[in-house]
């Protein structure tokens, strides 16, 4: 088994953890952030750019790759790493999140989920077993079980039934494994109900998963509930395996979640925001479209050393964005991901040097300046 | 005066020339191809990518930059090099080509050309003097005079009147110069009429331009006329100054034009084609959209060593293009420009090593394989 996780250090006043994942494609220092490479490409940037900013692992979407170009093509071409040119670690999600977002186009049964492709309307059935098989064929380093990502709000009755089905699916997923060098993570659901999170954990923690994720958060429940339920759920997970908070989130959410004891994260925010002109900086979020940047000679973030910040002014970035130049998406994505990776690097160093609490306080005081352009999502 | 041109060697059986331009921003070995950076960005790729593939000079469009972000912004931010992050040489066109493409939105008088912005309909007047001033404010290394790029076909009467006005404008342009470190090139017009090309050259060659361009070709006249008129016009130009064939063209046109004695070229073909999925390869042009590449493990061009060809299969490139991923535009642009720059490098080496005729024959035999996907423009 190529996969391992070592808990290197735990910050004593908080639950923050420093760890190391080893996969078939290298080491991943945790806490770590995974950029989202939906269709086998982290939008707008290349593998070498990702390596340059210190990215250790990306997430790829099984649903999208399964529909296009198809699992067969990727398998035939030597798997996802060869296909995408990304030689470091890859985690694939189960496709559940995308399928369950299809609304009227899907139907859930005990067997699995029937759905129609958003591309051509063709009919498909994804079962827990098939999802494991697909991810084995893709050849990712970490696979996720098929789960239902429950919308919010949802009745207690539905959440319980769905969560228990997710737990039964988890058991079937484990039985379907063939490959030994791919890790498989279970996903704890339970909505915003702490007792259902506990019930789900009691079912799944005894199962021999290589790691556990907490799913169904960051679905519109608001910061307060996200943090409360997120902190509760992480406390249910075993110490000796990696803990992944799915689909979260903003920089302040990552700081909170690391403090709570999570190790892995993914979110489209840095890449999607970049394409909309929204930049994360050390003094808050800015939107490069604003007229005030039209002749601003400063870099996006004066304390950043990424390629974008070393060479280009806000004025130029604004011009590129206004002119619809592809280079805008490239440079802004590069910066936002560099910002996220530097944040994770600072968090790891702080845990290593017993300064996590100090750094946490520093971020909180910076947070008072955040969101100064009035954008709702930061 | 920072600008100089040295004719290093002339190929004896043909007119091919090896030369060296020195500008305020470095050396340019000729024959050289300039990628087009319309709005201050060579579409889809970054300055460091351009450096990596050996690009020595880019072309930027005065018309586009004048309208957006405006000359004042660029001047205030330290000029075009600082603004765009491109530290090597830049040639700016005069805006004439774009203005004359506006059709009903523009009106030509002896004074200059009145036009309405394609962006917001605002009214503008570009005179030969103003165009020199704008380019001086932009701070490019080589500026072009305002000329009329005459549509094809056009009556002999119109072509003569327009060409003589272009020559009068050229004289006014020279008088408008203030800066000493920027080269200014004259442009020979005359449509497809050789005697009018000659008449134009007789007017303009005595003028103290730092180089001469041949304009008004590559406007739909067809390969045969392009080559005939192009070869005739280059013969009218002085030996001791650089010769620039504007807006041309396909790889086979570049080979022909170098053979005829031209030194500089620009064209949107490699970058625009890339965004449409069309790739130049050493065995002809291919379109990556085609189903036959869906599981093709080969690189775009097996004899190319660019980043795209070293790491990615045709199958992956096709997938990216089909999925509308920005990375497709990036990788295909990088490859096409690498192809063009490698072609120019091979041409320069062949002249240096007295093998130009040999290489020319080799290209001709390869040409029999070109355009095998039936695309009309190659």
XYZ file of C-alpha atoms in Angstrom:
756
model
C 0.000 0.000 0.000
C 1.639 3.195 -1.198
C -0.550 5.475 0.881
C 0.336 6.627 4.383
C -0.405 9.464 6.764
C 1.863 10.587 9.562
C 0.719 13.029 12.201
C 3.912 14.985 12.821
C 2.791 17.452 15.410
C -0.294 18.775 17.128
C -0.621 22.335 18.308
C -1.518 22.051 22.001
C -3.717 25.084 22.679
C -5.742 24.425 19.490
C -6.482 21.283 17.491
C -4.254 22.300 14.563
C -2.231 19.422 13.126
C 0.921 19.173 11.046
C 1.093 16.000 9.003
C 2.472 14.250 5.992
C 0.581 12.246 3.408
C 2.526 9.914 1.172
C 0.826 8.839 -2.032
C 2.007 6.925 -5.080
C 2.930 10.342 -6.537
C 4.808 11.969 -3.708
C 4.466 13.673 -0.396
C 1.836 16.158 0.652
C 2.503 18.262 3.713
C -0.705 18.985 5.609
C -2.670 21.119 6.211
C -2.912 21.380 2.425
C -5.184 23.118 -0.047
C -6.121 21.388 -3.317
C -6.982 23.567 -6.329
C -9.934 22.209 -8.282
C -9.169 20.809 -11.736
C -12.714 20.073 -12.824
C -12.131 18.668 -16.303
C -8.519 17.617 -15.798
C -7.211 21.197 -15.833
C -7.040 23.711 -13.014
C -8.733 26.430 -15.021
C -6.419 28.863 -16.826
C -3.064 27.597 -15.537
C -0.627 24.844 -16.415
C 0.880 22.059 -14.316
C 4.225 23.831 -14.212
C 2.576 26.956 -12.816
C 0.959 24.840 -10.105
C 4.319 23.314 -9.231
C 5.895 26.754 -9.108
C 3.459 28.010 -6.476
C 4.034 24.913 -4.349
C 0.902 22.949 -5.131
C 1.237 19.358 -3.927
C -2.113 17.855 -4.829
C -5.047 18.809 -7.031
C -8.648 17.646 -7.061
C -10.231 16.350 -10.263
C -13.952 15.800 -10.778
C -14.922 12.233 -11.555
C -18.333 13.285 -12.882
C -16.894 15.643 -15.490
C -14.098 13.303 -16.589
C -16.470 10.338 -16.711
C -18.715 12.209 -19.160
C -15.889 13.853 -21.124
C -13.464 12.627 -22.379
C -14.608 9.350 -20.741
C -12.809 6.930 -18.462
C -11.714 4.675 -21.318
C -9.757 7.420 -23.066
C -7.949 8.392 -19.883
C -7.177 4.782 -18.960
C -5.925 4.072 -22.471
C -3.620 7.089 -22.291
C -2.020 5.869 -19.084
C -4.279 7.349 -16.409
C -5.062 10.795 -15.134
C -1.480 11.798 -14.313
C -0.136 10.983 -17.764
C -3.234 12.427 -19.413
C -3.121 15.776 -17.629
C 0.661 16.111 -17.340
C 0.342 16.585 -13.571
C 2.868 14.309 -11.895
C 2.120 15.081 -8.251
C -0.831 13.745 -6.234
C -4.439 13.785 -7.387
C -7.597 13.305 -5.364
C -10.764 12.520 -7.295
C -14.160 13.267 -5.852
C -16.912 10.690 -6.300
C -19.085 12.708 -8.643
C -21.786 12.740 -5.975
C -21.728 16.486 -5.505
C -22.186 17.158 -9.225
C -24.827 14.465 -9.701
C -26.856 15.670 -6.738
C -26.719 19.205 -8.129
C -28.539 18.029 -11.252
C -31.957 18.333 -9.570
C -34.693 16.990 -11.807
C -32.104 15.201 -13.965
C -31.334 12.601 -11.277
C -33.082 9.969 -9.139
C -31.655 8.267 -6.063
C -32.346 4.630 -5.180
C -30.659 2.228 -2.797
C -28.703 0.908 -5.759
C -27.188 4.260 -6.658
C -28.049 7.370 -8.595
C -29.582 7.515 -12.040
C -28.916 10.729 -13.919
C -28.853 12.379 -17.300
C -25.689 14.004 -18.604
C -25.756 17.817 -18.581
C -23.796 17.635 -21.858
C -25.955 15.424 -24.079
C -28.861 14.146 -21.960
C -27.604 10.529 -22.089
C -28.677 8.280 -19.179
C -26.227 6.932 -16.609
C -26.254 4.959 -13.380
C -23.568 5.569 -10.797
C -23.396 3.008 -8.004
C -20.916 3.030 -5.114
C -19.120 0.116 -6.795
C -18.980 1.780 -10.194
C -17.646 4.997 -8.690
C -14.782 3.094 -7.043
C -14.086 1.312 -10.318
C -14.074 4.578 -12.305
C -11.638 6.216 -9.914
C -9.376 3.155 -10.021
C -9.384 3.389 -13.802
C -8.603 7.101 -13.621
C -5.683 6.200 -11.364
C -6.001 9.011 -8.834
C -4.048 8.758 -5.581
C -7.036 9.306 -3.330
C -10.575 8.247 -4.241
C -13.756 9.327 -2.494
C -16.824 7.166 -1.836
C -20.138 7.969 -3.471
C -22.202 9.988 -1.019
C -25.234 12.208 -1.160
C -24.306 15.825 -0.554
C -27.564 16.880 1.139
C -28.932 20.313 0.232
C -29.527 22.863 2.977
C -32.003 23.298 4.548
C -33.485 19.785 4.585
C -35.778 17.976 7.016
C -34.254 15.902 9.808
C -36.106 12.871 8.479
C -34.624 13.189 4.990
C -31.150 13.943 6.309
C -31.198 10.832 8.518
C -32.410 8.518 5.747
C -29.897 9.933 3.278
C -27.010 9.808 5.747
C -27.657 6.178 6.648
C -27.789 5.318 2.934
C -24.470 7.123 2.443
C -23.065 4.930 5.241
C -24.375 1.747 3.577
C -22.885 2.939 0.270
C -19.558 3.480 2.077
C -19.487 -0.160 3.117
C -20.227 -1.302 -0.440
C -17.463 1.012 -1.712
C -14.850 -0.654 0.463
C -15.857 -4.076 -0.833
C -15.531 -2.909 -4.424
C -11.836 -1.960 -4.170
C -9.366 -3.850 -6.323
C -6.280 -1.642 -6.502
C -3.926 -1.485 -3.554
C -2.103 1.760 -4.298
C -5.106 4.056 -4.220
C -6.401 5.453 -0.935
C -10.149 5.533 -0.307
C -11.764 8.104 1.979
C -15.149 7.821 3.634
C -17.433 10.860 3.880
C -19.351 11.820 7.011
C -22.727 13.392 6.278
C -25.552 14.328 8.655
C -26.447 17.825 7.526
C -26.547 20.458 10.232
C -27.775 17.941 12.847
C -24.993 17.127 15.279
C -26.641 13.898 16.488
C -26.900 12.688 12.875
C -23.241 13.562 12.283
C -22.487 11.461 15.365
C -24.680 8.599 14.158
C -22.973 8.663 10.749
C -19.532 8.712 12.342
C -20.400 5.738 14.587
C -21.337 3.771 11.481
C -18.340 4.752 9.386
C -15.343 5.297 11.654
C -14.965 1.532 12.293
C -14.672 0.992 8.527
C -11.091 0.677 7.261
C -10.930 3.903 5.278
C -7.568 5.571 4.674
C -9.005 8.928 5.634
C -12.269 10.668 6.361
C -13.953 13.674 4.893
C -16.682 15.852 6.256
C -19.143 16.619 3.465
C -22.325 18.615 3.128
C -20.888 21.854 4.495
C -20.308 25.101 2.620
C -23.746 24.648 1.045
C -25.255 27.951 2.113
C -25.585 27.302 5.860
C -23.699 30.487 6.770
C -20.402 30.999 8.534
C -21.651 30.427 12.053
C -23.260 27.028 11.317
C -20.334 26.001 9.085
C -17.903 26.642 11.906
C -20.072 25.042 14.610
C -20.902 21.886 12.677
C -17.406 21.723 11.136
C -15.764 21.858 14.562
C -18.202 19.288 15.964
C -17.711 16.854 13.090
C -13.905 16.944 13.105
C -14.008 15.882 16.754
C -15.659 12.627 15.666
C -12.781 11.629 13.390
C -9.832 9.419 14.344
C -6.518 11.130 15.055
C -4.415 8.767 13.002
C -6.036 9.385 9.625
C -6.250 12.496 7.426
C -9.319 14.709 7.807
C -10.683 16.481 4.780
C -13.247 19.304 4.889
C -14.845 19.191 1.439
C -15.542 22.283 -0.662
C -14.461 24.852 1.947
C -13.618 27.687 1.454
C -12.616 31.269 2.129
C -9.216 32.017 3.698
C -10.812 32.678 7.103
C -12.676 29.359 6.879
C -9.418 27.535 6.198
C -7.758 29.158 9.198
C -10.727 28.196 11.352
C -10.786 24.653 9.997
C -7.045 24.107 10.461
C -7.433 25.379 14.024
C -10.215 22.812 14.485
C -8.032 19.951 13.292
C -8.710 19.482 9.544
C -5.847 18.567 7.202
C -7.175 18.840 3.647
C -9.244 21.353 1.719
C -10.500 22.084 -1.760
C -12.507 24.977 -3.129
C -13.175 26.660 -6.467
C -13.087 30.102 -4.819
C -9.527 31.187 -5.701
C -9.813 30.062 -9.326
C -13.416 31.127 -9.956
C -12.929 34.492 -8.250
C -9.839 35.101 -10.378
C -11.823 34.730 -13.577
C -14.277 37.306 -12.211
C -11.486 39.763 -11.443
C -11.568 39.177 -7.700
C -8.198 38.955 -5.962
C -7.183 37.825 -2.508
C -4.529 40.068 -0.984
C -2.842 40.292 2.389
C -4.948 43.364 3.166
C -8.272 42.002 1.950
C -10.100 41.134 -1.222
C -10.121 43.549 -4.135
C -11.907 43.505 -7.463
C -9.594 44.516 -10.266
C -12.509 45.804 -12.361
C -12.865 48.850 -10.128
C -12.001 52.209 -11.722
C -9.697 53.099 -8.827
C -7.117 50.624 -10.166
C -7.029 52.100 -13.688
C -3.613 53.680 -13.176
C -2.524 51.946 -9.974
C 1.155 51.002 -10.378
C 1.177 48.616 -7.375
C 1.115 44.840 -7.783
C -2.037 42.920 -6.884
C -0.564 42.241 -3.448
C 2.527 44.098 -2.281
C 3.588 41.289 0.022
C 3.260 38.541 -2.603
C 6.145 37.192 -4.631
C 4.258 35.283 -7.312
C 5.015 35.862 -11.012
C 1.936 38.081 -11.333
C 2.918 40.321 -8.417
C 6.592 40.512 -9.391
C 5.895 41.773 -12.917
C 2.479 43.348 -13.365
C 0.612 46.363 -11.994
C -3.011 46.511 -10.950
C -3.469 48.934 -13.841
C -2.271 46.318 -16.341
C -4.325 43.537 -14.735
C -7.405 45.757 -14.837
C -6.722 46.604 -18.482
C -6.381 42.906 -19.388
C -9.590 42.067 -17.569
C -11.512 44.932 -19.196
C -10.196 43.966 -22.629
C -11.297 40.357 -22.099
C -7.726 39.103 -22.497
C -7.127 35.449 -21.565
C -3.923 36.550 -19.852
C -6.058 38.194 -17.144
C -7.529 34.824 -16.155
C -4.043 33.309 -16.139
C -2.348 35.983 -14.028
C -5.208 36.424 -11.544
C -5.587 32.648 -11.087
C -1.847 32.300 -10.553
C -1.921 34.995 -7.888
C -5.010 33.723 -6.060
C -3.643 30.188 -5.898
C -0.242 31.507 -4.795
C -2.086 33.412 -2.051
C -3.874 30.238 -0.880
C -0.723 28.133 -0.963
C 1.273 30.751 0.910
C -1.484 30.876 3.531
C -1.261 27.093 4.005
C 2.524 27.272 4.144
C 2.303 29.939 6.869
C -0.170 27.815 8.823
C 2.104 24.769 8.585
C 5.135 26.772 9.684
C 3.234 28.283 12.592
C 2.227 24.827 13.852
C 5.802 23.600 13.425
C 7.177 26.579 15.363
C 4.487 26.612 18.069
C 3.208 29.956 16.885
C -0.205 28.926 15.602
C -2.204 30.779 18.232
C -0.139 33.906 17.578
C -0.695 33.677 13.810
C -4.384 33.046 14.378
C -4.652 36.301 16.364
C -2.741 38.144 13.652
C -5.167 36.895 10.979
C -8.137 37.923 13.100
C -6.852 41.491 13.329
C -6.234 41.500 9.561
C -9.728 40.170 9.061
C -11.136 43.464 10.261
C -9.776 44.920 7.030
C -11.005 42.095 4.838
C -13.870 42.410 2.448
C -13.332 46.131 2.142
C -14.753 46.234 -1.354
C -18.044 45.042 0.080
C -18.071 41.749 -1.795
C -20.446 39.345 -0.073
C -18.373 36.179 -0.247
C -15.340 37.191 1.759
C 20.416 57.033 -31.606
C 19.893 53.629 -30.038
C 18.571 51.989 -33.186
C 20.806 50.268 -35.710
C 20.613 47.590 -38.369
C 23.539 45.513 -39.541
C 23.328 43.310 -42.602
C 25.492 40.380 -41.550
C 25.235 38.143 -44.549
C 23.386 37.735 -47.803
C 22.632 34.364 -49.311
C 24.066 34.532 -52.823
C 21.756 32.310 -54.906
C 18.674 33.928 -53.316
C 18.004 37.323 -51.767
C 17.796 35.937 -48.213
C 19.488 38.151 -45.625
C 20.860 37.588 -42.136
C 20.889 40.731 -40.041
C 20.878 42.237 -36.609
C 18.650 45.000 -35.307
C 19.665 46.800 -32.159
C 16.937 48.680 -30.334
C 16.818 50.414 -26.954
C 15.603 47.053 -25.571
C 18.061 44.609 -27.043
C 19.085 42.788 -30.153
C 16.817 41.198 -32.712
C 18.332 38.670 -35.092
C 16.675 38.840 -38.495
C 14.802 37.412 -40.285
C 12.439 37.628 -37.302
C 8.765 36.984 -36.679
C 6.812 39.249 -34.318
C 3.789 37.783 -32.518
C 0.882 40.221 -32.378
C 0.014 41.633 -28.957
C -3.067 43.592 -29.917
C -4.093 45.062 -26.591
C -0.689 44.838 -24.927
C -0.860 41.054 -24.529
C 0.016 38.347 -27.026
C -3.279 36.561 -26.567
C -3.280 33.684 -24.044
C 0.416 33.664 -23.134
C 2.696 35.545 -20.790
C 5.917 37.477 -21.416
C 7.973 34.703 -19.839
C 6.460 32.163 -22.220
C 7.400 34.404 -25.150
C 10.964 34.652 -23.860
C 11.122 30.894 -23.441
C 10.287 30.250 -27.081
C 12.909 32.742 -28.219
C 10.710 35.696 -29.119
C 12.806 38.826 -29.581
C 10.204 41.433 -30.527
C 6.435 41.705 -30.390
C 4.031 43.966 -32.236
C 1.483 46.032 -30.314
C -1.496 47.794 -31.878
C -1.506 51.553 -31.422
C -5.206 51.786 -32.301
C -6.305 49.377 -29.576
C -4.008 50.790 -26.898
C -4.936 54.371 -27.816
C -8.610 53.582 -27.210
C -8.059 51.328 -24.195
C -6.474 51.834 -21.667
C -5.387 55.112 -23.353
C -1.952 56.560 -23.999
C -1.948 58.629 -20.810
C -2.307 55.590 -18.551
C 0.527 53.755 -20.296
C 2.792 56.809 -20.282
C 2.056 57.431 -16.599
C 2.935 53.827 -15.780
C 6.332 54.138 -17.437
C 5.582 53.214 -21.054
C 4.565 50.085 -22.879
C 7.449 47.901 -21.691
C 6.850 48.570 -17.998
C 3.078 48.376 -18.490
C 3.073 45.011 -20.246
C 6.017 43.436 -18.432
C 7.706 42.714 -21.781
C 11.303 43.867 -21.553
C 12.477 43.010 -25.074
C 11.760 45.023 -28.223
C 8.330 46.275 -29.253
C 7.182 47.538 -32.638
C 3.942 49.504 -32.704
C 1.877 49.750 -35.841
C 0.344 53.089 -36.741
C -3.268 52.130 -36.188
C -3.893 52.709 -39.882
C -4.800 49.109 -40.604
C -7.424 48.991 -37.839
C -8.834 52.435 -38.641
C -9.164 51.646 -42.326
C -10.972 48.420 -41.431
C -13.715 50.435 -39.720
C -15.498 51.079 -43.032
C -18.401 53.459 -42.546
C -17.026 54.530 -39.167
C -14.118 56.449 -40.720
C -13.420 59.276 -43.169
C -10.092 60.099 -44.796
C -8.968 63.649 -45.538
C -5.581 65.120 -46.369
C -5.254 66.047 -42.701
C -5.666 62.490 -41.473
C -8.405 60.037 -40.644
C -11.531 60.750 -38.640
C -13.089 57.709 -37.027
C -15.437 56.484 -34.351
C -14.257 54.074 -31.681
C -15.512 50.518 -32.118
C -15.758 50.392 -28.303
C -17.920 53.380 -27.438
C -18.580 55.320 -30.662
C -16.502 58.320 -29.515
C -15.006 60.480 -32.307
C -11.281 60.677 -32.955
C -8.877 62.220 -35.450
C -5.578 60.504 -36.175
C -3.096 62.581 -38.139
C 0.383 61.468 -39.166
C 1.798 63.802 -36.502
C -0.507 62.542 -33.756
C 0.305 58.941 -34.601
C 4.038 59.629 -34.197
C 3.355 61.413 -30.924
C 1.208 58.552 -29.581
C 3.872 55.982 -30.392
C 6.543 58.133 -28.765
C 4.387 58.320 -25.654
C 3.879 54.551 -25.732
C 7.665 54.226 -25.910
C 7.887 51.424 -28.452
C 11.259 50.693 -30.055
C 10.023 50.918 -33.624
C 7.144 53.147 -34.705
C 5.300 52.981 -38.014
C 4.012 55.929 -40.036
C 0.290 56.403 -40.587
C -0.598 54.925 -43.957
C -3.701 53.812 -45.733
C -3.849 50.053 -46.081
C -5.755 49.931 -49.376
C -8.426 47.238 -49.700
C -8.195 44.746 -52.561
C -9.375 44.962 -55.267
C -9.358 48.743 -55.762
C -9.201 50.942 -58.881
C -5.839 52.121 -60.133
C -7.006 55.709 -59.758
C -7.897 55.283 -56.085
C -4.733 53.327 -55.346
C -2.547 56.045 -56.886
C -4.257 58.887 -55.006
C -4.144 56.993 -51.734
C -0.518 55.944 -52.182
C 0.649 59.471 -52.922
C -1.212 60.715 -49.843
C 0.487 57.999 -47.791
C 3.823 59.311 -49.111
C 2.918 62.893 -48.139
C 1.864 61.642 -44.706
C 5.236 59.883 -44.417
C 7.056 63.170 -44.889
C 4.884 64.837 -42.230
C 5.572 61.915 -39.886
C 9.329 62.411 -40.096
C 8.955 66.100 -39.239
C 6.847 65.226 -36.200
C 9.525 63.146 -34.477
C 10.860 64.345 -31.137
C 12.407 61.283 -29.506
C 15.817 60.076 -30.651
C 15.754 56.520 -29.363
C 12.720 55.317 -31.313
C 13.078 54.083 -34.877
C 10.512 55.165 -37.470
C 9.693 53.036 -40.493
C 8.097 54.217 -43.725
C 5.479 52.071 -45.464
C 5.419 51.452 -49.211
C 1.902 51.139 -50.614
C 0.718 50.924 -54.233
C -1.725 48.043 -54.156
C -1.144 45.310 -56.715
C 0.165 47.814 -59.324
C 3.910 47.430 -59.694
C 4.343 50.857 -61.299
C 2.550 52.465 -58.336
C 4.752 50.522 -55.914
C 7.718 51.942 -57.839
C 6.295 55.467 -57.769
C 5.699 55.210 -54.028
C 9.212 53.892 -53.429
C 10.740 56.733 -55.481
C 8.958 59.219 -53.222
C 9.783 57.531 -49.941
C 13.167 55.832 -50.230
C 15.027 59.186 -50.172
C 13.371 59.968 -46.842
C 15.535 59.250 -43.782
C 13.520 56.372 -42.382
C 15.243 53.773 -40.187
C 13.570 50.981 -42.097
C 10.905 50.321 -44.681
C 7.802 48.196 -44.679
C 5.748 46.874 -47.533
C 2.078 47.261 -46.647
C -1.203 46.419 -48.308
C -0.392 42.764 -48.972
C -2.023 39.719 -47.422
C -5.407 41.415 -47.959
C -7.042 38.667 -50.001
C -5.031 39.008 -53.229
C -4.110 35.309 -53.255
C -0.765 33.573 -52.958
C 0.389 34.174 -56.499
C -0.145 37.953 -56.435
C 1.193 38.213 -52.888
C 4.412 36.525 -53.943
C 4.751 38.446 -57.218
C 4.083 41.899 -55.772
C 5.965 41.083 -52.569
C 9.076 40.075 -54.493
C 8.804 43.132 -56.752
C 8.381 45.558 -53.844
C 11.297 44.244 -51.798
C 13.573 44.912 -54.746
C 12.752 48.616 -54.449
C 14.041 48.862 -50.883
C 17.546 49.899 -49.829
C 19.945 47.154 -48.760
C 21.195 48.892 -45.661
C 17.894 49.168 -43.820
C 15.509 46.545 -42.422
C 12.629 45.415 -44.644
C 9.347 44.511 -43.051
C 6.527 42.665 -44.831
C 3.451 43.641 -42.847
C 0.755 41.181 -41.791
C 2.172 38.152 -43.632
C 1.660 35.272 -43.055
C 1.610 31.509 -43.404
C 4.845 29.528 -42.898
C 5.269 29.077 -46.657
C 4.799 32.832 -47.179
C 7.511 33.548 -44.629
C 9.914 31.178 -46.355
C 9.147 32.812 -49.689
C 9.493 36.307 -48.246
C 12.802 35.568 -46.524
C 14.043 34.140 -49.804
C 12.987 37.401 -51.470
C 14.944 39.513 -48.982
C 12.522 40.551 -46.223
C 13.734 40.731 -42.613
C 10.668 41.268 -40.416
C 7.197 39.774 -40.222
C 4.083 39.851 -38.093
C 0.846 37.931 -38.343
C -2.061 36.898 -36.116
C -2.196 33.478 -37.781
C -0.289 31.385 -35.193
C -2.140 32.912 -32.232
C -5.606 33.130 -33.801
C -5.385 29.641 -35.285
C -4.384 28.289 -31.886
C -7.549 29.604 -30.286
C -9.523 27.842 -33.025
C -7.756 24.545 -32.377
C -5.565 24.743 -35.472
C -1.957 23.680 -35.028
C 1.106 24.063 -37.221
C 3.253 20.945 -37.249
C 6.323 19.856 -39.138
C 4.137 17.571 -41.242
C 1.359 20.069 -41.931
C -1.502 21.787 -40.220
C -3.915 19.806 -38.064
C -7.106 20.758 -36.285
C -7.202 19.345 -32.796
C -11.015 19.298 -32.789
C -11.050 16.330 -35.152
C -12.345 13.062 -33.702
C -9.264 11.175 -34.932
C -7.218 12.799 -32.154
C -9.578 11.733 -29.328
C -7.175 9.088 -28.050
C -4.004 10.043 -29.914
C -1.098 9.775 -27.469
C 1.322 11.709 -29.705
C 2.300 15.303 -29.002
C 0.998 18.056 -31.273
C 4.248 17.864 -33.253
C 6.652 15.002 -32.715
C 9.656 17.063 -33.756
C 8.853 20.010 -31.476
C 10.384 20.541 -28.066
C 8.090 23.222 -26.684
C 6.441 22.808 -23.264
C 3.179 21.765 -24.916
C 4.807 19.044 -27.012
C 7.027 17.771 -24.201
C 4.147 17.165 -21.798
C 0.755 16.833 -23.480
C -0.898 14.479 -25.937
C -3.159 15.422 -28.817
C -5.894 13.570 -26.913
C -5.506 15.879 -23.932
C -5.294 19.004 -26.105
C -8.446 17.933 -27.931
C -10.197 17.279 -24.633
C -9.235 20.733 -23.314
C -10.428 22.390 -26.495
C -13.740 20.483 -26.500
C -14.303 21.312 -22.826
C -13.683 25.010 -23.509
C -10.750 25.074 -21.098
C -8.586 28.216 -21.165
C -5.536 25.960 -20.936
C -6.215 24.842 -24.520
C -5.702 28.382 -25.810
C -2.528 28.672 -23.748
C -0.933 25.401 -24.833
C -1.907 25.659 -28.508
C -0.712 29.281 -28.717
C 2.564 28.345 -27.067
C 3.098 25.567 -29.577
C 2.153 27.575 -32.677
C 4.449 30.435 -31.693
C 7.232 27.970 -30.872
C 6.715 26.508 -34.353
C 7.012 29.953 -35.990
C 10.078 30.911 -33.974
C 11.784 27.614 -34.690
C 11.073 28.119 -38.385
C 12.730 31.554 -38.288
C 15.660 30.134 -36.326
C 16.111 27.434 -38.974
C 15.973 30.026 -41.742
C 18.597 32.182 -40.001
C 20.865 29.207 -39.437
C 20.523 28.101 -43.045
C 21.566 31.546 -44.299
C 24.477 31.599 -41.861
C 25.641 28.157 -42.999
C 25.049 28.717 -46.724
C 22.331 26.085 -46.774
C 19.336 28.299 -47.500
C 18.629 26.926 -50.961
C 18.854 23.380 -49.599
C 16.436 24.158 -46.756
C 14.111 25.888 -49.190
C 13.935 22.716 -51.302
C 13.319 20.626 -48.197
C 10.386 22.859 -47.185
C 8.950 22.625 -50.681
C 8.884 18.850 -50.514
C 7.287 18.996 -47.061
C 4.758 21.441 -48.433
C 3.275 18.670 -50.519
C 2.040 17.201 -47.250
C 0.787 20.464 -45.829
C -2.842 21.358 -45.445
C -3.783 17.713 -45.300
C -6.849 18.470 -43.207
C -8.188 20.475 -46.104
C -8.167 23.807 -44.279
C -8.206 26.642 -46.784
C -5.680 28.985 -45.181
C -2.574 26.822 -45.266
